[in-house]
Amino acid sequence: MTYTNNKTPTTEPIVWVIDDDQALRMILEDTLTDSGFQVQTFGNAQSAWRLLQDSGQDSQPKSDNSAPLPSVIVTDIRMPMMNGLDFSSKIKQAFAQIPVIIMTAHADVQSAVDSYQSGAFDYLPKPFELDDAIAMVKKACLQSQSNQTQKRSKSENYNDSLIRDAQQPPAQKVAVAPEKAPTNPSGIIGQSIAMQKVFRAIGRLSHMPMTVLITGESGTGKELIASALHEHSPRKSKPFIALNMAAIPHDLIEAELFGHEKGAFTGATTTRQGRFEQAHGGTLFLDEIGDMPLPTQTRLLRVLANGEFYRVGGLKPIKVDVRIIAATHQNLETLVQQGKFREDLFYRLNVIRLALPSLRERREDIPLLIDFFMQNIAKSMHTSTKTITPSAMHILQSYPWQGNVRQLENTCRWLSVMTTGQTIQPSDLPPEILQAFESQDSTPVTTREPKIHKTHKTHNYQPDTQFETPASEHPSSLPAPSDRPSAISNLSHHSSELPTPLPATTVVPTLHAPQTVATADWITPLQVWAQQALAEGQYDILQTAYPMFEKCLLEVALAHTAQHKGQAADLLGWGRNTVTRKYQQLIEGRPVKPS
Ligand SMILES: Nc1ncnc2c1ncn2[C@@H]1O[C@H](COP(=O)(O)OP(=O)(O)OP(=O)(O)O)[C@@H](O)[C@H]1O
C-alpha cells in the first residue's frame, strides 16, 4: 500500500521514495516534504511499478484514480520481490523521462557500476547527508523537467508498444530477485564515506571513454582503482597494461611505450611492439606520470591528440585506440610551475581527476582491510586466520600508515608469520608501531584507561570491550581507547585480572551516577538496549528506536515551547506539517499509513 502526503493536484514536484526500511522512508519523506516536494513512499518496488503502470506514460494521470507520474524516484537496491536495479532498468525502458536515484547501504564498486548501468540518474551510498540527498533530488528534478520538454517536442504520440513490452516483462525480470551476497569481486575494500565517493566515481567513469588522472599518496590503491575502471568498462575483454614511469630508465621509456623498429638503436635487433600497441582496444595505465621525461611527454601529447604515433626509428604512423589512465603521487601543478611537466599535457590528463584518500583519512576502514588481508594471507599460507584483540586493533587504527594500504598489507603479512599464537595481542605488533603509539600518547594513563569488561568472541575482529568514555572524548571513527601505552606490554600478563567473562553479546556498562546529564550519556544506555535487543533476536532495532527517539525530542521541544508547534518545529528543524503529522503519529498514536 502507498500513501501520499497530499493527494490534491499540486505544482510541487512529486518524488517517490522506495525503501523497505520504514525509518529511512520517514526521514526522507520529512526532509523532502520540508524542502517543497510532494512525497509518496513505498515499502517495495513492485507497488511503485504497479502504480506507474496504472498511471501510463503521460505526466497526467490516466484516470481519476491513477496517480500523476513522479518527477523523480529514489529507490533502495536491496528489497524483497523486485530489487532497485531491476526496477531502475524497467523505468529506463518505459519511463525514461523519470530520473531514478539509487541508494544502497552496501556500497562497493559493483553496486555503483550496476546502478549507472541500469540507467540510474545518480547513486547515493548510505549513510548520506540529507542535504546531499536533497541536492541530488533537486538536480534530478531539473533533469526531469528537461526530459519532459524534449519528449514533448519530439513526439505527440507515445510508443505504446514500448510500454506494453515493459509492462509485461519476461518472467525472470519480475521474479523475486535473489539478494546478491555482499561479495567484493574488485577486491577494493572500504566502507568509509571517502571510499564510497571513490566507488561512485568508478561507477560513473568506467563506461566513459575519457582520460582519468588518479592522484593519491603511494600505496593508496591507484593501480587497483585504475584496474577496476578497466574491469568495469566496455574494454574489459582487451588488455589492461600498467607501466610505471619511475621504474623504467629514462632512455628506454620511449621504446617501451611506442616500440621500436629493428636497428633503431644499438641492441634493437628485432622490431618490437610498444605498450601502446599492446594495449590497443584496452587501457594503458601510466603510473607515476610525473616522472615521465619531457620529450616523452611531447610524444604522449601527440598520441592523445590524434591517436597515432611512430615506433622509435619508424616512418609509418600507427593508429591505436587506447584509453589512458594516469596516476601520480606528486603535485602535477607544482611540477608544471617548475617546468618539469608540460602544461598542455597536464590539462589533457586532468580532464577528470580522481583523488584517493590516504589511509589516515579513512581509519574506519582499517579493521575491514586487516580482516581482508589476514584472510587472504591465511588462505595463501594454508593456515587458519589469526584474530586480533581490540586493543591491538586500536593501536593499528591509531598508526599514521605513511605507506597507506600497502604498508598495512605488509604489516598483516609480518603479523601472520611472526605471531606465534592464534590471537594477535598488542605485544605482538611490530616495534615501530608500538613505539609510535607510545610516543603519541602523552595523556596520563589514569585519565584515559577505560574500564573493560571482556566477553568471549571468536571473530577476526569484534569489539569485545565496553568502554566508559567521557562525553568530550566520544569516539568518532576510532574505537574508544582501550589499553593505553603502559598497558601494551602489560595486557597479556594481566588478562587474569580482568573481570569474569560474560556471554558473548552481554555487555554491562559501568555508568557514572551523573549529577548532571552530559550530552552523550544517553548513548551508553542506548548501546546497552540495542545490544540486549540483538542478543534476544530482535533485529528491527533502528525501526523500533527511531520513533521513540523522535517522540522523546518532540515532547521535550513541545514542553519547552509551552506546546507551541511552530516554535517546536523551529527548534527541531522540522516543517510545521511534519510536526503536526509526527504529533498525530507518535504522541496521539494515530496509525501510520502503511506503505
Ligand atoms: N581499498 C583497497 N582494498 C584492498 N586492497 C587495497 C586497497 N587499496 C590498496 N590495496 C592494496 O594495496 C597495495 C598497493 O596498492 P596500489 O599498488 O594500487 O597502490 P598505488 O597507489 O598504485 O601505489 P604506488 O603509488 O606506490 O604505485 C596493493 O596490494 C593493493 O591491492
XYZ file of C-alpha atoms and ligand atoms in Angstrom:
626
model
C 0.000 0.000 0.000
C 1.045 3.551 -0.522
C 0.108 6.903 0.722
C 0.744 10.445 -0.335
C 1.067 13.499 1.837
C -1.311 15.344 -0.345
C -3.484 13.777 -2.973
C -4.781 17.034 -4.383
C -3.216 18.224 -7.622
C -0.142 20.236 -6.909
C 2.600 22.071 -8.688
C 5.167 20.722 -6.244
C 7.432 18.183 -7.918
C 6.468 14.664 -6.933
C 9.157 12.409 -5.524
C 8.646 8.713 -4.883
C 10.763 7.115 -2.195
C 11.057 3.313 -2.240
C 12.784 1.523 0.611
C 11.880 -1.434 2.800
C 13.337 0.416 5.770
C 10.464 2.358 7.277
C 12.703 4.628 9.335
C 14.586 5.751 6.261
C 11.362 6.313 4.355
C 10.133 8.516 7.166
C 13.335 10.547 7.320
C 13.402 11.109 3.584
C 9.730 11.879 3.457
C 10.044 14.530 6.150
C 13.146 16.063 4.693
C 11.901 16.190 1.139
C 8.471 17.435 2.198
C 10.140 20.236 4.124
C 12.144 21.049 1.021
C 8.998 21.598 -1.015
C 8.474 18.230 -2.672
C 5.342 16.166 -2.652
C 6.462 12.773 -1.428
C 4.951 9.360 -1.811
C 6.605 6.388 -0.143
C 6.612 2.685 -0.944
C 7.899 -0.268 1.027
C 8.728 -2.184 -2.133
C 9.418 -1.514 -5.772
C 6.558 -3.664 -7.012
C 3.861 -1.390 -5.576
C 5.555 1.562 -7.209
C 5.785 -0.291 -10.503
C 2.110 -1.206 -10.377
C 1.157 2.381 -9.771
C 3.332 3.505 -12.658
C 1.615 1.031 -14.927
C -1.756 2.377 -13.844
C -0.590 5.882 -14.478
C 0.602 5.292 -18.029
C 3.323 7.275 -19.677
C 1.721 10.707 -19.568
C 2.666 13.098 -16.884
C -1.075 13.326 -16.358
C -2.990 10.531 -14.668
C -4.818 8.023 -16.894
C -7.950 8.182 -14.800
C -9.205 9.985 -11.751
C -7.923 7.187 -9.548
C -4.473 6.966 -11.012
C -1.639 8.961 -9.560
C 0.343 11.507 -11.524
C 3.773 10.314 -12.528
C 6.620 11.301 -10.250
C 9.285 13.767 -11.322
C 11.959 11.713 -9.572
C 12.176 8.266 -7.997
C 14.559 7.489 -5.141
C 14.934 3.763 -4.553
C 16.939 1.370 -2.431
C 18.718 -1.537 -4.162
C 18.137 -4.469 -1.853
C 14.468 -5.093 -1.375
C 12.331 -8.188 -1.432
C 10.359 -9.066 -4.586
C 11.957 -6.632 -7.018
C 15.337 -5.090 -6.434
C 16.101 -1.463 -7.142
C 18.378 -2.234 -10.083
C 15.744 -4.230 -11.963
C 13.250 -1.531 -11.138
C 15.591 1.155 -12.461
C 16.102 -0.790 -15.724
C 12.350 -1.087 -16.187
C 11.902 2.629 -15.600
C 14.644 3.350 -18.113
C 12.776 1.261 -20.694
C 9.274 2.531 -20.171
C 9.545 5.849 -18.366
C 12.923 7.136 -19.483
C 11.924 10.685 -18.622
C 11.851 9.868 -14.882
C 15.300 10.098 -13.304
C 15.982 7.368 -10.762
C 18.330 7.827 -7.816
C 19.619 4.571 -6.366
C 20.512 4.293 -2.702
C 22.425 1.459 -1.149
C 23.901 0.573 2.189
C 26.167 -1.976 0.518
C 28.267 0.496 -1.388
C 31.005 -1.111 -3.400
C 32.322 -0.771 -6.905
C 29.900 -3.333 -8.277
C 26.781 -1.662 -6.919
C 27.961 1.729 -8.196
C 28.651 0.340 -11.668
C 25.398 -1.657 -11.716
C 23.433 1.425 -10.716
C 24.701 3.540 -13.573
C 24.407 0.577 -15.926
C 20.740 0.217 -15.026
C 20.255 3.716 -16.362
C 20.040 5.418 -12.984
C 20.451 9.164 -12.881
C 22.656 9.008 -9.814
C 23.827 6.842 -6.966
C 23.611 7.652 -3.286
C 25.577 5.460 -0.880
C 24.088 5.140 2.628
C 24.579 6.675 5.069
C 24.279 10.013 3.341
C 23.905 13.610 4.371
C 20.304 14.703 3.985
C 21.498 17.903 2.322
C 23.275 15.813 -0.309
C 20.109 13.807 -0.891
C 18.050 16.993 -1.311
C 20.618 18.495 -3.681
C 20.602 15.299 -5.742
C 16.810 15.197 -5.915
C 16.719 18.847 -6.994
C 19.236 18.144 -9.738
C 17.202 15.141 -10.838
C 14.061 17.327 -10.933
C 15.753 19.733 -13.312
C 16.745 16.773 -15.456
C 13.181 15.508 -15.324
C 11.831 18.875 -16.497
C 14.277 18.999 -19.368
C 13.405 15.380 -20.293
C 9.742 16.297 -20.374
C 10.369 19.290 -22.606
C 12.437 17.225 -25.036
C 9.858 14.492 -25.028
C 7.014 16.854 -25.827
C 8.924 18.477 -28.655
C 9.936 15.109 -30.146
C 6.595 13.447 -30.426
C 2.959 13.746 -29.569
C 2.449 10.049 -29.864
C 3.968 7.803 -27.304
C 5.294 4.465 -28.203
C 2.581 2.243 -26.763
C 4.289 -0.963 -27.713
C 7.292 0.042 -25.666
C 5.096 0.457 -22.646
C 3.282 -2.783 -23.317
C 6.588 -4.593 -23.553
C 7.820 -3.093 -20.362
C 4.546 -3.741 -18.614
C 4.803 -7.410 -19.444
C 8.449 -8.055 -18.842
C 9.936 -11.523 -19.145
C 9.169 -13.645 -16.101
C 12.688 -13.621 -14.759
C 12.679 -9.844 -14.668
C 9.816 -9.608 -12.195
C 10.570 -12.782 -10.329
C 11.899 -12.498 -6.823
C 15.414 -11.307 -7.347
C 17.810 -13.110 -5.077
C 19.773 -10.673 -2.970
C 23.373 -10.553 -4.019
C 25.726 -11.627 -1.297
C 27.957 -8.758 -0.256
C 30.941 -10.042 -2.173
C 33.569 -7.680 -3.417
C 34.894 -9.005 -6.686
C 37.012 -5.918 -7.378
C 38.905 -6.543 -4.141
C 38.594 -2.889 -3.219
C 37.845 -2.725 0.460
C 36.284 0.278 2.147
C 33.032 1.473 3.603
C 34.136 4.939 4.646
C 32.441 7.905 3.054
C 35.730 8.729 1.320
C 35.771 5.293 -0.351
C 32.097 5.457 -1.212
C 32.879 8.574 -3.193
C 35.563 6.609 -4.998
C 33.134 3.759 -5.779
C 30.629 6.268 -7.092
C 33.287 7.820 -9.317
C 34.244 4.395 -10.666
C 30.592 3.691 -11.375
C 30.273 6.930 -13.279
C 33.587 6.871 -15.101
C 34.104 3.265 -16.069
C 31.786 3.461 -19.071
C 33.109 6.776 -20.319
C 36.000 6.824 -22.739
C 37.807 9.805 -21.290
C 41.218 10.019 -19.701
C 41.327 9.871 -15.912
C 44.053 11.199 -13.640
C 44.250 9.340 -10.320
C 46.087 11.121 -7.536
C 46.952 9.941 -4.056
C 49.845 9.028 -1.816
C 51.881 5.958 -2.556
C 50.060 2.751 -1.624
C 46.549 4.242 -1.588
C 45.405 1.887 -4.335
C 45.820 3.947 -7.508
C 46.652 0.922 -9.644
C 43.835 -1.092 -8.075
C 41.337 1.652 -8.915
C 42.713 2.029 -12.453
C 42.274 -1.679 -12.964
C 38.702 -1.512 -11.592
C 37.925 1.285 -14.054
C 39.134 -1.008 -16.829
C 37.393 -4.134 -15.499
C 34.046 -2.366 -15.424
C 34.445 -0.719 -18.818
C 33.416 -1.941 -22.265
C 37.168 -2.527 -22.821
C 37.385 -5.242 -20.188
C 37.988 -8.056 -22.684
C 41.027 -6.177 -24.041
C 44.362 -5.711 -22.262
C 44.981 -3.593 -19.194
C 48.643 -2.636 -19.327
C 50.313 -0.902 -16.408
C 53.599 0.912 -16.767
C 55.452 2.697 -14.002
C 57.389 5.683 -15.333
C 59.585 5.786 -12.246
C 60.675 2.190 -12.721
C 61.995 2.478 -16.302
C 65.329 4.127 -17.200
C 64.576 7.418 -18.964
C 66.364 6.474 -22.176
C 64.233 3.341 -22.545
C 60.822 4.871 -21.857
C 60.043 5.880 -25.451
C 60.895 2.458 -26.845
C 58.900 0.847 -24.048
C 55.842 2.975 -24.775
C 55.944 3.226 -28.543
C 58.054 0.205 -29.552
C 60.984 0.318 -31.947
C 61.996 -0.767 -35.403
C 64.813 -3.212 -35.965
C 68.135 -1.341 -35.854
C 66.634 1.822 -34.364
C 69.380 1.846 -31.756
C 72.169 -0.376 -30.544
C 70.663 -3.571 -29.249
C 67.393 -3.213 -31.236
C 67.919 -6.492 -33.046
C 64.248 -7.019 -33.839
C 61.180 -4.870 -34.361
C 59.200 -4.687 -31.123
C 55.719 -3.503 -30.286
C 55.404 -0.903 -27.563
C 52.884 -0.800 -24.743
C 50.546 1.442 -26.726
C 50.191 -1.175 -29.435
C 49.827 -3.976 -26.905
C 47.056 -2.062 -25.163
C 45.083 -1.490 -28.393
C 41.362 -1.601 -27.625
C 42.101 -1.610 -23.901
C 43.559 0.609 -21.205
C 47.094 1.856 -20.654
C 47.818 2.784 -17.039
C 50.699 5.241 -16.799
C 51.772 5.194 -13.162
C 53.985 7.951 -11.738
C 53.292 10.117 -14.757
C 55.137 12.987 -13.030
C 58.378 11.087 -13.674
C 57.883 10.982 -17.436
C 60.742 12.780 -19.227
C 59.769 15.969 -21.111
C 60.475 14.619 -24.648
C 58.245 11.602 -23.939
C 55.564 13.952 -22.633
C 55.591 15.688 -26.018
C 55.103 12.389 -27.824
C 52.381 11.320 -25.442
C 50.560 14.577 -26.038
C 50.596 13.878 -29.764
C 49.124 10.401 -29.270
C 46.424 11.817 -27.052
C 45.634 14.476 -29.641
C 45.385 12.322 -32.776
C 45.598 8.725 -31.610
C 48.688 7.892 -33.651
C 52.427 7.617 -33.116
C 55.628 6.317 -34.697
C 57.744 3.494 -33.321
C 61.260 4.595 -32.409
C 63.096 4.600 -35.730
C 59.813 4.075 -37.583
C 58.403 6.069 -40.501
C 54.898 4.650 -40.632
C 52.272 6.162 -38.319
C 50.493 3.611 -36.145
C 46.936 4.234 -35.057
C 45.690 2.908 -31.747
C 42.557 3.053 -29.683
C 43.742 3.183 -26.093
C 42.182 4.679 -23.007
C 44.778 6.368 -20.851
C 44.567 6.344 -17.084
C 47.436 8.213 -15.481
C 48.400 8.334 -11.818
C 50.744 10.263 -9.637
C 51.573 10.796 -6.000
C 53.179 14.138 -6.894
C 51.581 17.528 -7.242
C 51.465 17.979 -11.019
C 50.559 21.683 -10.731
C 53.838 22.251 -8.886
C 55.749 20.245 -11.500
C 54.143 22.435 -14.182
C 55.261 25.585 -12.322
C 58.763 24.160 -12.049
C 58.815 23.479 -15.790
C 59.099 19.724 -15.217
C 55.703 18.840 -16.622
C 54.082 20.173 -19.785
C 51.132 22.361 -19.005
C 49.205 21.279 -22.117
C 49.697 17.610 -21.224
C 48.577 18.344 -17.686
C 45.305 19.813 -18.969
C 44.794 16.855 -21.292
C 45.266 14.356 -18.489
C 43.442 16.343 -15.875
C 40.044 16.123 -17.591
C 38.750 14.033 -14.741
C 40.678 13.738 -11.544
C 40.054 11.035 -9.008
C 41.755 11.801 -5.693
C 42.240 8.786 -3.434
C 42.163 9.298 0.331
C 45.143 8.348 2.443
C 44.562 5.569 4.943
C 44.778 8.158 7.750
C 41.704 9.820 6.287
C 39.678 6.622 6.431
C 40.802 4.896 9.594
C 37.382 3.324 9.998
C 38.281 1.043 7.068
C 41.386 -0.336 8.790
C 39.649 -3.260 10.581
C 37.964 -4.268 7.307
C 41.232 -4.120 5.418
C 43.053 -6.080 8.110
C 40.320 -8.686 8.088
C 40.560 -8.940 4.305
C 44.360 -9.213 4.242
C 44.580 -11.652 7.173
C 42.091 -13.954 5.480
C 43.847 -13.780 2.115
C 47.247 -14.378 3.664
C 45.954 -17.302 5.732
C 44.423 -18.789 2.603
C 47.674 -18.477 0.688
C 49.639 -19.992 3.592
C 47.028 -22.760 4.107
C 46.617 -21.816 7.763
C 43.701 -20.547 9.793
C 43.103 -16.813 10.039
C 44.616 -15.168 13.096
C 42.407 -12.966 15.221
C 43.279 -9.553 16.603
C 42.353 -8.297 20.055
C 40.502 -4.969 20.177
C 43.403 -3.332 21.973
C 45.836 -4.388 19.240
C 43.330 -3.256 16.632
C 43.051 0.092 18.324
C 46.811 0.579 18.132
C 46.804 -0.396 14.459
C 43.985 2.063 13.819
C 45.902 4.854 15.518
C 49.072 4.367 13.471
C 49.702 7.023 10.777
C 50.351 4.499 7.934
C 52.511 6.756 5.792
C 52.780 3.878 3.319
C 48.984 3.550 3.301
C 47.263 0.295 2.367
C 50.441 -1.261 1.002
C 52.163 -0.789 4.363
C 49.137 -2.181 6.180
C 49.102 -5.216 3.902
C 52.800 -5.825 4.555
C 52.230 -5.491 8.296
C 49.495 -8.123 8.069
C 51.970 -10.431 6.332
C 54.509 -9.779 9.072
C 51.927 -10.461 11.778
C 50.736 -13.661 10.108
C 54.248 -15.024 10.122
C 55.709 -13.589 13.311
C 52.856 -14.079 15.781
C 53.177 -17.389 17.497
C 49.657 -17.742 18.884
C 46.329 -17.564 17.084
C 45.428 -14.220 18.636
C 47.405 -11.096 17.941
C 47.976 -9.082 21.118
C 49.408 -5.546 21.360
C 52.743 -7.038 22.381
C 52.841 -8.943 19.047
C 52.767 -5.754 16.983
C 55.910 -4.563 15.169
C 58.111 -2.419 17.439
C 57.828 0.712 15.282
C 54.057 0.638 15.574
C 54.195 0.192 19.346
C 56.763 2.966 19.669
C 54.683 5.340 17.559
C 51.663 4.555 19.689
C 53.524 5.108 22.942
C 55.033 8.379 21.792
C 51.744 9.784 20.507
C 50.062 9.153 23.838
C 51.110 11.891 26.203
C 47.946 11.890 28.296
C 48.323 10.282 31.714
C 47.143 6.723 31.529
C 44.973 7.065 34.614
C 42.717 9.607 32.920
C 42.417 7.586 29.733
C 42.241 3.997 30.801
C 38.715 2.740 30.387
C 37.024 0.130 32.477
C 36.872 -3.040 30.467
C 34.542 -5.981 30.626
C 35.750 -8.816 28.487
C 33.388 -11.085 26.638
C 34.013 -14.211 24.587
C 34.470 -13.584 20.897
C 35.928 -15.703 18.200
C 35.623 -13.352 15.224
C 38.629 -11.966 13.493
C 37.830 -8.566 14.914
C 34.840 -7.758 17.017
C 34.738 -5.100 19.672
C 34.642 -7.216 22.778
C 35.072 -4.495 25.306
C 32.789 -1.904 26.734
C 34.367 1.434 27.342
C 33.485 4.213 29.622
C 34.332 7.288 27.646
C 33.943 10.883 28.748
C 31.432 12.743 26.589
C 34.165 15.056 25.291
C 36.094 12.013 24.147
C 33.182 10.372 22.458
C 34.616 8.146 19.752
C 34.156 9.190 16.180
C 35.815 6.959 13.653
C 38.160 5.421 16.147
C 37.093 2.965 18.748
C 37.385 4.176 22.298
C 40.892 3.965 23.620
C 41.439 0.767 25.467
C 44.722 -0.369 26.877
C 46.982 2.589 26.687
C 50.781 2.557 26.438
C 51.682 1.254 29.827
C 49.126 -1.430 29.217
C 50.618 -2.519 25.913
C 53.195 -4.715 27.461
C 51.054 -5.448 30.481
C 47.872 -6.527 28.835
C 48.682 -10.093 28.084
C 50.115 -10.600 31.568
C 47.137 -9.039 33.288
C 44.444 -10.879 31.469
C 43.802 -12.987 34.541
C 42.860 -9.830 36.425
C 40.069 -8.986 34.045
C 36.508 -9.458 35.243
C 34.902 -12.827 34.678
C 33.929 -13.159 31.030
C 30.296 -12.620 30.205
C 28.246 -14.305 27.487
C 29.244 -13.127 24.017
C 26.690 -10.409 23.454
C 26.162 -9.290 27.034
C 27.816 -6.032 27.854
C 27.499 -4.434 31.209
C 28.222 -0.741 31.120
C 29.953 0.900 34.022
C 27.949 4.087 34.136
C 28.719 7.114 36.217
C 25.940 8.214 38.513
C 25.720 11.636 36.901
C 24.987 14.743 38.908
C 24.138 16.484 35.680
C 23.373 14.637 32.470
C 26.204 15.007 29.982
C 25.138 15.351 26.357
C 26.271 11.910 25.322
C 25.294 9.993 28.478
C 22.210 8.612 26.770
C 24.374 6.877 24.195
C 25.583 4.233 26.634
C 22.109 3.093 27.755
C 21.066 3.138 24.109
C 24.001 0.898 23.243
C 23.060 -1.456 26.049
C 19.463 -1.560 24.924
C 20.492 -2.254 21.315
C 22.949 -4.953 22.289
C 20.378 -6.656 24.518
C 17.709 -6.423 21.840
C 20.016 -8.014 19.297
C 21.034 -10.672 21.801
C 17.356 -11.505 22.224
C 16.907 -11.835 18.475
C 15.179 -8.521 17.881
C 16.640 -7.234 14.640
C 14.489 -4.185 13.920
C 16.325 -2.028 16.415
C 16.506 1.050 14.232
C 12.840 0.854 13.318
C 11.960 0.472 16.992
C 14.272 3.124 18.328
C 13.746 5.792 15.727
C 10.113 6.680 16.521
C 10.940 6.575 20.264
C 13.810 8.962 19.692
C 11.650 11.339 17.663
C 8.804 11.144 20.149
C 11.114 11.979 23.012
C 12.603 15.023 21.298
C 9.213 16.209 20.074
C 7.744 16.007 23.574
C 10.676 17.890 25.052
C 10.514 20.572 22.355
C 6.769 20.979 22.866
C 7.184 21.209 26.631
C 9.944 23.764 26.152
C 7.730 25.929 23.930
C 4.553 25.542 26.007
C 3.094 23.240 23.334
C 3.669 25.750 20.525
C 4.011 23.548 17.476
C 5.506 26.214 15.238
C 8.241 27.014 17.728
C 8.856 23.327 18.374
C 9.195 22.853 14.612
C 11.828 25.606 14.511
C 13.694 24.044 17.408
C 13.768 20.640 15.769
C 14.438 21.910 12.280
C 11.236 20.301 11.015
C 8.477 21.896 8.991
C 5.166 22.663 10.716
C 3.367 19.973 8.749
C 5.918 17.445 9.858
C 5.455 18.376 13.496
C 1.689 18.059 13.158
C 1.983 14.703 11.477
C 4.551 13.430 13.942
C 2.397 14.620 16.803
C -0.538 12.648 15.435
C 1.519 9.544 14.803
C 3.875 9.475 17.735
C 2.026 11.219 20.549
C -1.644 10.732 19.737
C -0.835 7.248 18.457
C -2.731 7.537 15.199
C -1.685 4.669 12.973
C 0.972 5.368 10.388
C -0.453 4.766 6.992
C 1.365 1.690 5.848
C 3.489 1.798 2.740
N 40.976 -0.288 -0.955
C 41.800 -1.334 -1.038
N 41.319 -2.544 -0.776
C 42.135 -3.624 -0.837
N 43.436 -3.579 -1.156
C 43.956 -2.385 -1.444
C 43.172 -1.198 -1.399
N 43.939 -0.164 -1.732
C 45.166 -0.669 -1.967
N 45.182 -2.004 -1.801
C 46.343 -2.892 -1.936
O 47.483 -2.155 -1.526
C 48.576 -2.406 -2.369
C 49.029 -1.100 -3.004
O 48.040 -0.652 -3.913
P 48.425 0.042 -5.323
O 49.651 -0.562 -5.910
O 47.204 0.061 -6.161
O 48.772 1.482 -4.765
P 49.351 2.732 -5.575
O 48.655 3.933 -5.042
O 49.242 2.473 -7.045
O 50.843 2.724 -5.106
P 52.088 3.475 -5.816
O 51.761 4.923 -5.865
O 53.201 3.175 -4.885
O 52.222 2.843 -7.156
C 48.108 -3.418 -3.400
O 48.458 -4.709 -2.972
C 46.611 -3.254 -3.398
O 45.961 -4.447 -3.775
